[in-house]
């Protein structure tokens, strides 16, 4: 509310103005980039468990949100490690992945679940996949079960272990997915421990 004091004395107060706020899961930061994927710096394909997204070597946008695509999701088991296969576009790249476990709209450094060691590919292969490789995505032992966002980011000329989810880079590409985290095996294991099994 706004309160106004008059020079001649007295004050006036406006009626309340309420400003709505979107939930954090609708307020993710989109990093800026001067070139994006226009020079061939992109993720041509991602394979993670049952998720297989072959988006090809054409640059449509450096930020691609697939969270509304029911065919591009997968269920991952808490406390389990998965191999994530990535295919580089025309240029050699590094890759990293984050899962927003607490759904606060931020892919924190503590939520980075895996990254490539070194650079995938070399040189320049116009319109073709440069190279492919894989890295391990390791899930926390006790993350909240249910739906969360997964961000996979590719970048040029930066080390995988130094890649953040938000910093500005000249050449980059980002893919966003919804994944589901299951606790089924973890709960069974814990029940067996408590029962002596």
PDB file of N, CA, C and O in Angstrom, residues 37-93:
ATOM      1  N   UNK A  37      23.604 -21.751 -30.370  1.00  0.00           N
ATOM      2  CA  UNK A  37      23.986 -22.930 -31.157  1.00  0.00           C
ATOM      3  C   UNK A  37      24.155 -22.601 -32.634  1.00  0.00           C
ATOM      4  O   UNK A  37      24.295 -23.502 -33.462  1.00  0.00           O
ATOM      5  N   UNK A  38      24.141 -21.319 -32.984  1.00  0.00           N
ATOM      6  CA  UNK A  38      24.143 -20.917 -34.389  1.00  0.00           C
ATOM      7  C   UNK A  38      25.392 -21.340 -35.145  1.00  0.00           C
ATOM      8  O   UNK A  38      25.378 -21.468 -36.367  1.00  0.00           O
ATOM      9  N   UNK A  39      26.496 -21.577 -34.434  1.00  0.00           N
ATOM     10  CA  UNK A  39      27.739 -21.979 -35.079  1.00  0.00           C
ATOM     11  C   UNK A  39      27.946 -23.494 -35.056  1.00  0.00           C
ATOM     12  O   UNK A  39      28.989 -23.981 -35.477  1.00  0.00           O
ATOM     13  N   UNK A  40      26.952 -24.208 -34.558  1.00  0.00           N
ATOM     14  CA  UNK A  40      27.054 -25.667 -34.509  1.00  0.00           C
ATOM     15  C   UNK A  40      27.361 -26.229 -33.149  1.00  0.00           C
ATOM     16  O   UNK A  40      27.573 -27.436 -32.992  1.00  0.00           O
ATOM     17  N   UNK A  41      27.364 -25.365 -32.120  1.00  0.00           N
ATOM     18  CA  UNK A  41      27.585 -25.823 -30.750  1.00  0.00           C
ATOM     19  C   UNK A  41      26.249 -26.275 -30.174  1.00  0.00           C
ATOM     20  O   UNK A  41      25.462 -25.465 -29.692  1.00  0.00           O
ATOM     21  N   UNK A  42      25.991 -27.560 -30.232  1.00  0.00           N
ATOM     22  CA  UNK A  42      24.687 -28.036 -29.783  1.00  0.00           C
ATOM     23  C   UNK A  42      24.769 -29.482 -29.298  1.00  0.00           C
ATOM     24  O   UNK A  42      25.803 -30.138 -29.411  1.00  0.00           O
ATOM     25  N   UNK A  43      23.652 -29.931 -28.750  1.00  0.00           N
ATOM     26  CA  UNK A  43      23.497 -31.320 -28.332  1.00  0.00           C
ATOM     27  C   UNK A  43      22.613 -31.982 -29.367  1.00  0.00           C
ATOM     28  O   UNK A  43      21.419 -31.676 -29.471  1.00  0.00           O
ATOM     29  N   UNK A  44      23.176 -32.886 -30.156  1.00  0.00           N
ATOM     30  CA  UNK A  44      22.422 -33.517 -31.238  1.00  0.00           C
ATOM     31  C   UNK A  44      21.535 -34.655 -30.744  1.00  0.00           C
ATOM     32  O   UNK A  44      20.493 -34.929 -31.327  1.00  0.00           O
ATOM     33  N   UNK A  45      21.959 -35.306 -29.666  1.00  0.00           N
ATOM     34  CA  UNK A  45      21.180 -36.420 -29.145  1.00  0.00           C
ATOM     35  C   UNK A  45      21.532 -36.682 -27.691  1.00  0.00           C
ATOM     36  O   UNK A  45      22.689 -36.521 -27.289  1.00  0.00           O
ATOM     37  N   UNK A  46      20.527 -37.058 -26.908  1.00  0.00           N
ATOM     38  CA  UNK A  46      20.708 -37.443 -25.506  1.00  0.00           C
ATOM     39  C   UNK A  46      20.005 -38.771 -25.275  1.00  0.00           C
ATOM     40  O   UNK A  46      18.843 -38.946 -25.669  1.00  0.00           O
ATOM     41  N   UNK A  47      20.711 -39.710 -24.648  1.00  0.00           N
ATOM     42  CA  UNK A  47      20.107 -40.985 -24.266  1.00  0.00           C
ATOM     43  C   UNK A  47      20.354 -41.186 -22.771  1.00  0.00           C
ATOM     44  O   UNK A  47      21.500 -41.235 -22.326  1.00  0.00           O
ATOM     45  N   UNK A  48      19.278 -41.277 -22.002  1.00  0.00           N
ATOM     46  CA  UNK A  48      19.363 -41.488 -20.556  1.00  0.00           C
ATOM     47  C   UNK A  48      18.267 -42.454 -20.144  1.00  0.00           C
ATOM     48  O   UNK A  48      17.083 -42.120 -20.218  1.00  0.00           O
ATOM     49  N   UNK A  49      18.651 -43.654 -19.753  1.00  0.00           N
ATOM     50  CA  UNK A  49      17.686 -44.689 -19.392  1.00  0.00           C
ATOM     51  C   UNK A  49      16.724 -44.897 -20.571  1.00  0.00           C
ATOM     52  O   UNK A  49      17.168 -45.232 -21.661  1.00  0.00           O
ATOM     53  N   UNK A  50      15.435 -44.652 -20.404  1.00  0.00           N
ATOM     54  CA  UNK A  50      14.480 -44.836 -21.510  1.00  0.00           C
ATOM     55  C   UNK A  50      14.262 -43.561 -22.320  1.00  0.00           C
ATOM     56  O   UNK A  50      13.523 -43.576 -23.315  1.00  0.00           O
ATOM     57  N   UNK A  51      14.873 -42.463 -21.926  1.00  0.00           N
ATOM     58  CA  UNK A  51      14.758 -41.210 -22.669  1.00  0.00           C
ATOM     59  C   UNK A  51      15.756 -41.212 -23.822  1.00  0.00           C
ATOM     60  O   UNK A  51      16.953 -41.431 -23.613  1.00  0.00           O
ATOM     61  N   UNK A  52      15.274 -40.975 -25.025  1.00  0.00           N
ATOM     62  CA  UNK A  52      16.143 -40.912 -26.204  1.00  0.00           C
ATOM     63  C   UNK A  52      15.665 -39.751 -27.069  1.00  0.00           C
ATOM     64  O   UNK A  52      14.662 -39.849 -27.775  1.00  0.00           O
ATOM     65  N   UNK A  53      16.378 -38.640 -27.018  1.00  0.00           N
ATOM     66  CA  UNK A  53      16.000 -37.441 -27.760  1.00  0.00           C
ATOM     67  C   UNK A  53      17.022 -37.180 -28.861  1.00  0.00           C
ATOM     68  O   UNK A  53      18.109 -36.665 -28.609  1.00  0.00           O
ATOM     69  N   UNK A  54      16.665 -37.551 -30.076  1.00  0.00           N
ATOM     70  CA  UNK A  54      17.533 -37.334 -31.234  1.00  0.00           C
ATOM     71  C   UNK A  54      17.045 -36.075 -31.952  1.00  0.00           C
ATOM     72  O   UNK A  54      16.231 -36.142 -32.869  1.00  0.00           O
ATOM     73  N   UNK A  55      17.541 -34.919 -31.520  1.00  0.00           N
ATOM     74  CA  UNK A  55      17.069 -33.641 -32.062  1.00  0.00           C
ATOM     75  C   UNK A  55      17.826 -33.215 -33.309  1.00  0.00           C
ATOM     76  O   UNK A  55      17.443 -32.249 -33.964  1.00  0.00           O
ATOM     77  N   UNK A  56      18.916 -33.899 -33.646  1.00  0.00           N
ATOM     78  CA  UNK A  56      19.619 -33.620 -34.886  1.00  0.00           C
ATOM     79  C   UNK A  56      20.631 -32.493 -34.784  1.00  0.00           C
ATOM     80  O   UNK A  56      20.840 -31.895 -33.733  1.00  0.00           O
ATOM     81  N   UNK A  57      21.267 -32.197 -35.909  1.00  0.00           N
ATOM     82  CA  UNK A  57      22.373 -31.234 -35.936  1.00  0.00           C
ATOM     83  C   UNK A  57      21.963 -29.839 -36.385  1.00  0.00           C
ATOM     84  O   UNK A  57      22.800 -28.963 -36.524  1.00  0.00           O
ATOM     85  N   UNK A  58      20.674 -29.614 -36.630  1.00  0.00           N
ATOM     86  CA  UNK A  58      20.211 -28.277 -37.022  1.00  0.00           C
ATOM     87  C   UNK A  58      19.943 -27.442 -35.778  1.00  0.00           C
ATOM     88  O   UNK A  58      19.351 -27.912 -34.805  1.00  0.00           O
ATOM     89  N   UNK A  59      20.388 -26.199 -35.802  1.00  0.00           N
ATOM     90  CA  UNK A  59      20.177 -25.291 -34.668  1.00  0.00           C
ATOM     91  C   UNK A  59      18.820 -24.613 -34.805  1.00  0.00           C
ATOM     92  O   UNK A  59      18.601 -23.838 -35.741  1.00  0.00           O
ATOM     93  N   UNK A  60      17.908 -24.918 -33.905  1.00  0.00           N
ATOM     94  CA  UNK A  60      16.611 -24.239 -33.875  1.00  0.00           C
ATOM     95  C   UNK A  60      16.561 -23.196 -32.765  1.00  0.00           C
ATOM     96  O   UNK A  60      16.016 -22.115 -32.943  1.00  0.00           O
ATOM     97  N   UNK A  61      17.123 -23.531 -31.608  1.00  0.00           N
ATOM     98  CA  UNK A  61      17.211 -22.598 -30.479  1.00  0.00           C
ATOM     99  C   UNK A  61      18.236 -23.162 -29.508  1.00  0.00           C
ATOM    100  O   UNK A  61      18.369 -24.381 -29.389  1.00  0.00           O
ATOM    101  N   UNK A  62      18.955 -22.291 -28.824  1.00  0.00           N
ATOM    102  CA  UNK A  62      19.967 -22.803 -27.892  1.00  0.00           C
ATOM    103  C   UNK A  62      19.340 -23.266 -26.588  1.00  0.00           C
ATOM    104  O   UNK A  62      19.948 -24.031 -25.836  1.00  0.00           O
ATOM    105  N   UNK A  63      18.107 -22.825 -26.286  1.00  0.00           N
ATOM    106  CA  UNK A  63      17.403 -23.248 -25.071  1.00  0.00           C
ATOM    107  C   UNK A  63      16.167 -24.020 -25.508  1.00  0.00           C
ATOM    108  O   UNK A  63      15.270 -23.468 -26.155  1.00  0.00           O
ATOM    109  N   UNK A  64      16.111 -25.310 -25.176  1.00  0.00           N
ATOM    110  CA  UNK A  64      15.021 -26.170 -25.614  1.00  0.00           C
ATOM    111  C   UNK A  64      14.353 -26.826 -24.411  1.00  0.00           C
ATOM    112  O   UNK A  64      14.989 -27.593 -23.687  1.00  0.00           O
ATOM    113  N   UNK A  65      13.087 -26.514 -24.207  1.00  0.00           N
ATOM    114  CA  UNK A  65      12.331 -27.010 -23.059  1.00  0.00           C
ATOM    115  C   UNK A  65      11.392 -28.125 -23.518  1.00  0.00           C
ATOM    116  O   UNK A  65      10.429 -27.889 -24.243  1.00  0.00           O
ATOM    117  N   UNK A  66      11.683 -29.348 -23.082  1.00  0.00           N
ATOM    118  CA  UNK A  66      10.889 -30.511 -23.477  1.00  0.00           C
ATOM    119  C   UNK A  66       9.985 -31.008 -22.348  1.00  0.00           C
ATOM    120  O   UNK A  66       9.501 -32.140 -22.400  1.00  0.00           O
ATOM    121  N   UNK A  67       9.763 -30.187 -21.342  1.00  0.00           N
ATOM    122  CA  UNK A  67       9.020 -30.651 -20.164  1.00  0.00           C
ATOM    123  C   UNK A  67       7.554 -30.965 -20.471  1.00  0.00           C
ATOM    124  O   UNK A  67       6.914 -31.678 -19.708  1.00  0.00           O
ATOM    125  N   UNK A  68       7.026 -30.439 -21.562  1.00  0.00           N
ATOM    126  CA  UNK A  68       5.631 -30.725 -21.909  1.00  0.00           C
ATOM    127  C   UNK A  68       5.509 -31.868 -22.907  1.00  0.00           C
ATOM    128  O   UNK A  68       4.404 -32.147 -23.387  1.00  0.00           O
ATOM    129  N   UNK A  69       6.630 -32.497 -23.224  1.00  0.00           N
ATOM    130  CA  UNK A  69       6.598 -33.626 -24.157  1.00  0.00           C
ATOM    131  C   UNK A  69       6.569 -34.932 -23.364  1.00  0.00           C
ATOM    132  O   UNK A  69       7.572 -35.326 -22.768  1.00  0.00           O
ATOM    133  N   UNK A  70       5.439 -35.633 -23.335  1.00  0.00           N
ATOM    134  CA  UNK A  70       5.326 -36.858 -22.512  1.00  0.00           C
ATOM    135  C   UNK A  70       6.215 -37.996 -23.001  1.00  0.00           C
ATOM    136  O   UNK A  70       6.445 -38.955 -22.261  1.00  0.00           O
ATOM    137  N   UNK A  71       6.715 -37.898 -24.226  1.00  0.00           N
ATOM    138  CA  UNK A  71       7.574 -38.957 -24.762  1.00  0.00           C
ATOM    139  C   UNK A  71       9.042 -38.767 -24.405  1.00  0.00           C
ATOM    140  O   UNK A  71       9.852 -39.669 -24.619  1.00  0.00           O
ATOM    141  N   UNK A  72       9.380 -37.586 -23.892  1.00  0.00           N
ATOM    142  CA  UNK A  72      10.779 -37.299 -23.564  1.00  0.00           C
ATOM    143  C   UNK A  72      10.930 -37.150 -22.061  1.00  0.00           C
ATOM    144  O   UNK A  72      11.182 -36.066 -21.525  1.00  0.00           O
ATOM    145  N   UNK A  73      10.747 -38.246 -21.366  1.00  0.00           N
ATOM    146  CA  UNK A  73      10.918 -38.286 -19.917  1.00  0.00           C
ATOM    147  C   UNK A  73      11.361 -39.692 -19.548  1.00  0.00           C
ATOM    148  O   UNK A  73      11.367 -40.600 -20.381  1.00  0.00           O
ATOM    149  N   UNK A  74      11.751 -39.877 -18.307  1.00  0.00           N
ATOM    150  CA  UNK A  74      12.141 -41.194 -17.836  1.00  0.00           C
ATOM    151  C   UNK A  74      12.023 -41.241 -16.326  1.00  0.00           C
ATOM    152  O   UNK A  74      11.928 -40.197 -15.669  1.00  0.00           O
ATOM    153  N   UNK A  75      12.024 -42.431 -15.772  1.00  0.00           N
ATOM    154  CA  UNK A  75      11.985 -42.620 -14.324  1.00  0.00           C
ATOM    155  C   UNK A  75      13.332 -43.142 -13.856  1.00  0.00           C
ATOM    156  O   UNK A  75      13.825 -44.142 -14.371  1.00  0.00           O
ATOM    157  N   UNK A  76      13.917 -42.454 -12.891  1.00  0.00           N
ATOM    158  CA  UNK A  76      15.224 -42.822 -12.359  1.00  0.00           C
ATOM    159  C   UNK A  76      15.086 -43.248 -10.903  1.00  0.00           C
ATOM    160  O   UNK A  76      14.277 -42.692 -10.158  1.00  0.00           O
ATOM    161  N   UNK A  77      15.889 -44.214 -10.497  1.00  0.00           N
ATOM    162  CA  UNK A  77      15.837 -44.758  -9.152  1.00  0.00           C
ATOM    163  C   UNK A  77      16.763 -43.994  -8.216  1.00  0.00           C
ATOM    164  O   UNK A  77      17.937 -43.767  -8.533  1.00  0.00           O
ATOM    165  N   UNK A  78      16.264 -43.586  -7.068  1.00  0.00           N
ATOM    166  CA  UNK A  78      17.085 -42.894  -6.071  1.00  0.00           C
ATOM    167  C   UNK A  78      18.286 -43.742  -5.689  1.00  0.00           C
ATOM    168  O   UNK A  78      18.196 -44.965  -5.584  1.00  0.00           O
ATOM    169  N   UNK A  79      19.432 -43.082  -5.506  1.00  0.00           N
ATOM    170  CA  UNK A  79      20.636 -43.775  -5.090  1.00  0.00           C
ATOM    171  C   UNK A  79      21.278 -44.620  -6.170  1.00  0.00           C
ATOM    172  O   UNK A  79      22.147 -45.444  -5.881  1.00  0.00           O
ATOM    173  N   UNK A  80      20.881 -44.411  -7.419  1.00  0.00           N
ATOM    174  CA  UNK A  80      21.383 -45.218  -8.534  1.00  0.00           C
ATOM    175  C   UNK A  80      22.140 -44.331  -9.515  1.00  0.00           C
ATOM    176  O   UNK A  80      21.870 -43.139  -9.627  1.00  0.00           O
ATOM    177  N   UNK A  81      23.094 -44.919 -10.218  1.00  0.00           N
ATOM    178  CA  UNK A  81      23.852 -44.201 -11.241  1.00  0.00           C
ATOM    179  C   UNK A  81      23.421 -44.678 -12.628  1.00  0.00           C
ATOM    180  O   UNK A  81      23.160 -45.864 -12.835  1.00  0.00           O
ATOM    181  N   UNK A  82      23.350 -43.737 -13.554  1.00  0.00           N
ATOM    182  CA  UNK A  82      22.949 -44.029 -14.922  1.00  0.00           C
ATOM    183  C   UNK A  82      23.976 -43.457 -15.889  1.00  0.00           C
ATOM    184  O   UNK A  82      24.579 -42.425 -15.622  1.00  0.00           O
ATOM    185  N   UNK A  83      24.122 -44.125 -17.011  1.00  0.00           N
ATOM    186  CA  UNK A  83      25.007 -43.627 -18.064  1.00  0.00           C
ATOM    187  C   UNK A  83      24.191 -42.724 -18.981  1.00  0.00           C
ATOM    188  O   UNK A  83      23.152 -43.128 -19.512  1.00  0.00           O
ATOM    189  N   UNK A  84      24.652 -41.496 -19.150  1.00  0.00           N
ATOM    190  CA  UNK A  84      24.012 -40.542 -20.058  1.00  0.00           C
ATOM    191  C   UNK A  84      24.877 -40.414 -21.310  1.00  0.00           C
ATOM    192  O   UNK A  84      26.033 -39.989 -21.231  1.00  0.00           O
ATOM    193  N   UNK A  85      24.328 -40.801 -22.452  1.00  0.00           N
ATOM    194  CA  UNK A  85      25.049 -40.672 -23.722  1.00  0.00           C
ATOM    195  C   UNK A  85      24.715 -39.330 -24.359  1.00  0.00           C
ATOM    196  O   UNK A  85      23.534 -38.935 -24.410  1.00  0.00           O
ATOM    197  N   UNK A  86      25.728 -38.642 -24.829  1.00  0.00           N
ATOM    198  CA  UNK A  86      25.524 -37.363 -25.492  1.00  0.00           C
ATOM    199  C   UNK A  86      26.267 -37.352 -26.823  1.00  0.00           C
ATOM    200  O   UNK A  86      27.340 -37.941 -26.956  1.00  0.00           O
ATOM    201  N   UNK A  87      25.675 -36.669 -27.790  1.00  0.00           N
ATOM    202  CA  UNK A  87      26.253 -36.570 -29.124  1.00  0.00           C
ATOM    203  C   UNK A  87      26.470 -35.092 -29.433  1.00  0.00           C
ATOM    204  O   UNK A  87      25.525 -34.298 -29.384  1.00  0.00           O
ATOM    205  N   UNK A  88      27.708 -34.748 -29.758  1.00  0.00           N
ATOM    206  CA  UNK A  88      28.059 -33.358 -30.019  1.00  0.00           C
ATOM    207  C   UNK A  88      27.642 -32.950 -31.421  1.00  0.00           C
ATOM    208  O   UNK A  88      27.598 -33.771 -32.342  1.00  0.00           O
ATOM    209  N   UNK A  89      27.360 -31.652 -31.584  1.00  0.00           N
ATOM    210  CA  UNK A  89      27.061 -31.110 -32.902  1.00  0.00           C
ATOM    211  C   UNK A  89      28.346 -30.928 -33.700  1.00  0.00           C
ATOM    212  O   UNK A  89      29.276 -31.731 -33.615  1.00  0.00           O
ATOM    213  N   UNK A  90      28.428 -29.850 -34.455  1.00  0.00           N
ATOM    214  CA  UNK A  90      29.551 -29.651 -35.373  1.00  0.00           C
ATOM    215  C   UNK A  90      30.871 -29.406 -34.664  1.00  0.00           C
ATOM    216  O   UNK A  90      31.939 -29.705 -35.203  1.00  0.00           O
ATOM    217  N   UNK A  91      30.813 -28.860 -33.452  1.00  0.00           N
ATOM    218  CA  UNK A  91      32.045 -28.549 -32.713  1.00  0.00           C
ATOM    219  C   UNK A  91      32.192 -29.450 -31.494  1.00  0.00           C
ATOM    220  O   UNK A  91      31.209 -29.965 -30.952  1.00  0.00           O
ATOM    221  N   UNK A  92      33.430 -29.617 -31.052  1.00  0.00           N
ATOM    222  CA  UNK A  92      33.707 -30.354 -29.819  1.00  0.00           C
ATOM    223  C   UNK A  92      33.069 -29.619 -28.635  1.00  0.00           C
ATOM    224  O   UNK A  92      33.053 -28.389 -28.596  1.00  0.00           O
ATOM    225  N   UNK A  93      32.553 -30.376 -27.666  1.00  0.00           N
ATOM    226  CA  UNK A  93      31.817 -29.796 -26.555  1.00  0.00           C
ATOM    227  C   UNK A  93      32.147 -30.486 -25.239  1.00  0.00           C
ATOM    228  O   UNK A  93      32.715 -31.586 -25.226  1.00  0.00           O
TER     229      UNK A  93
END
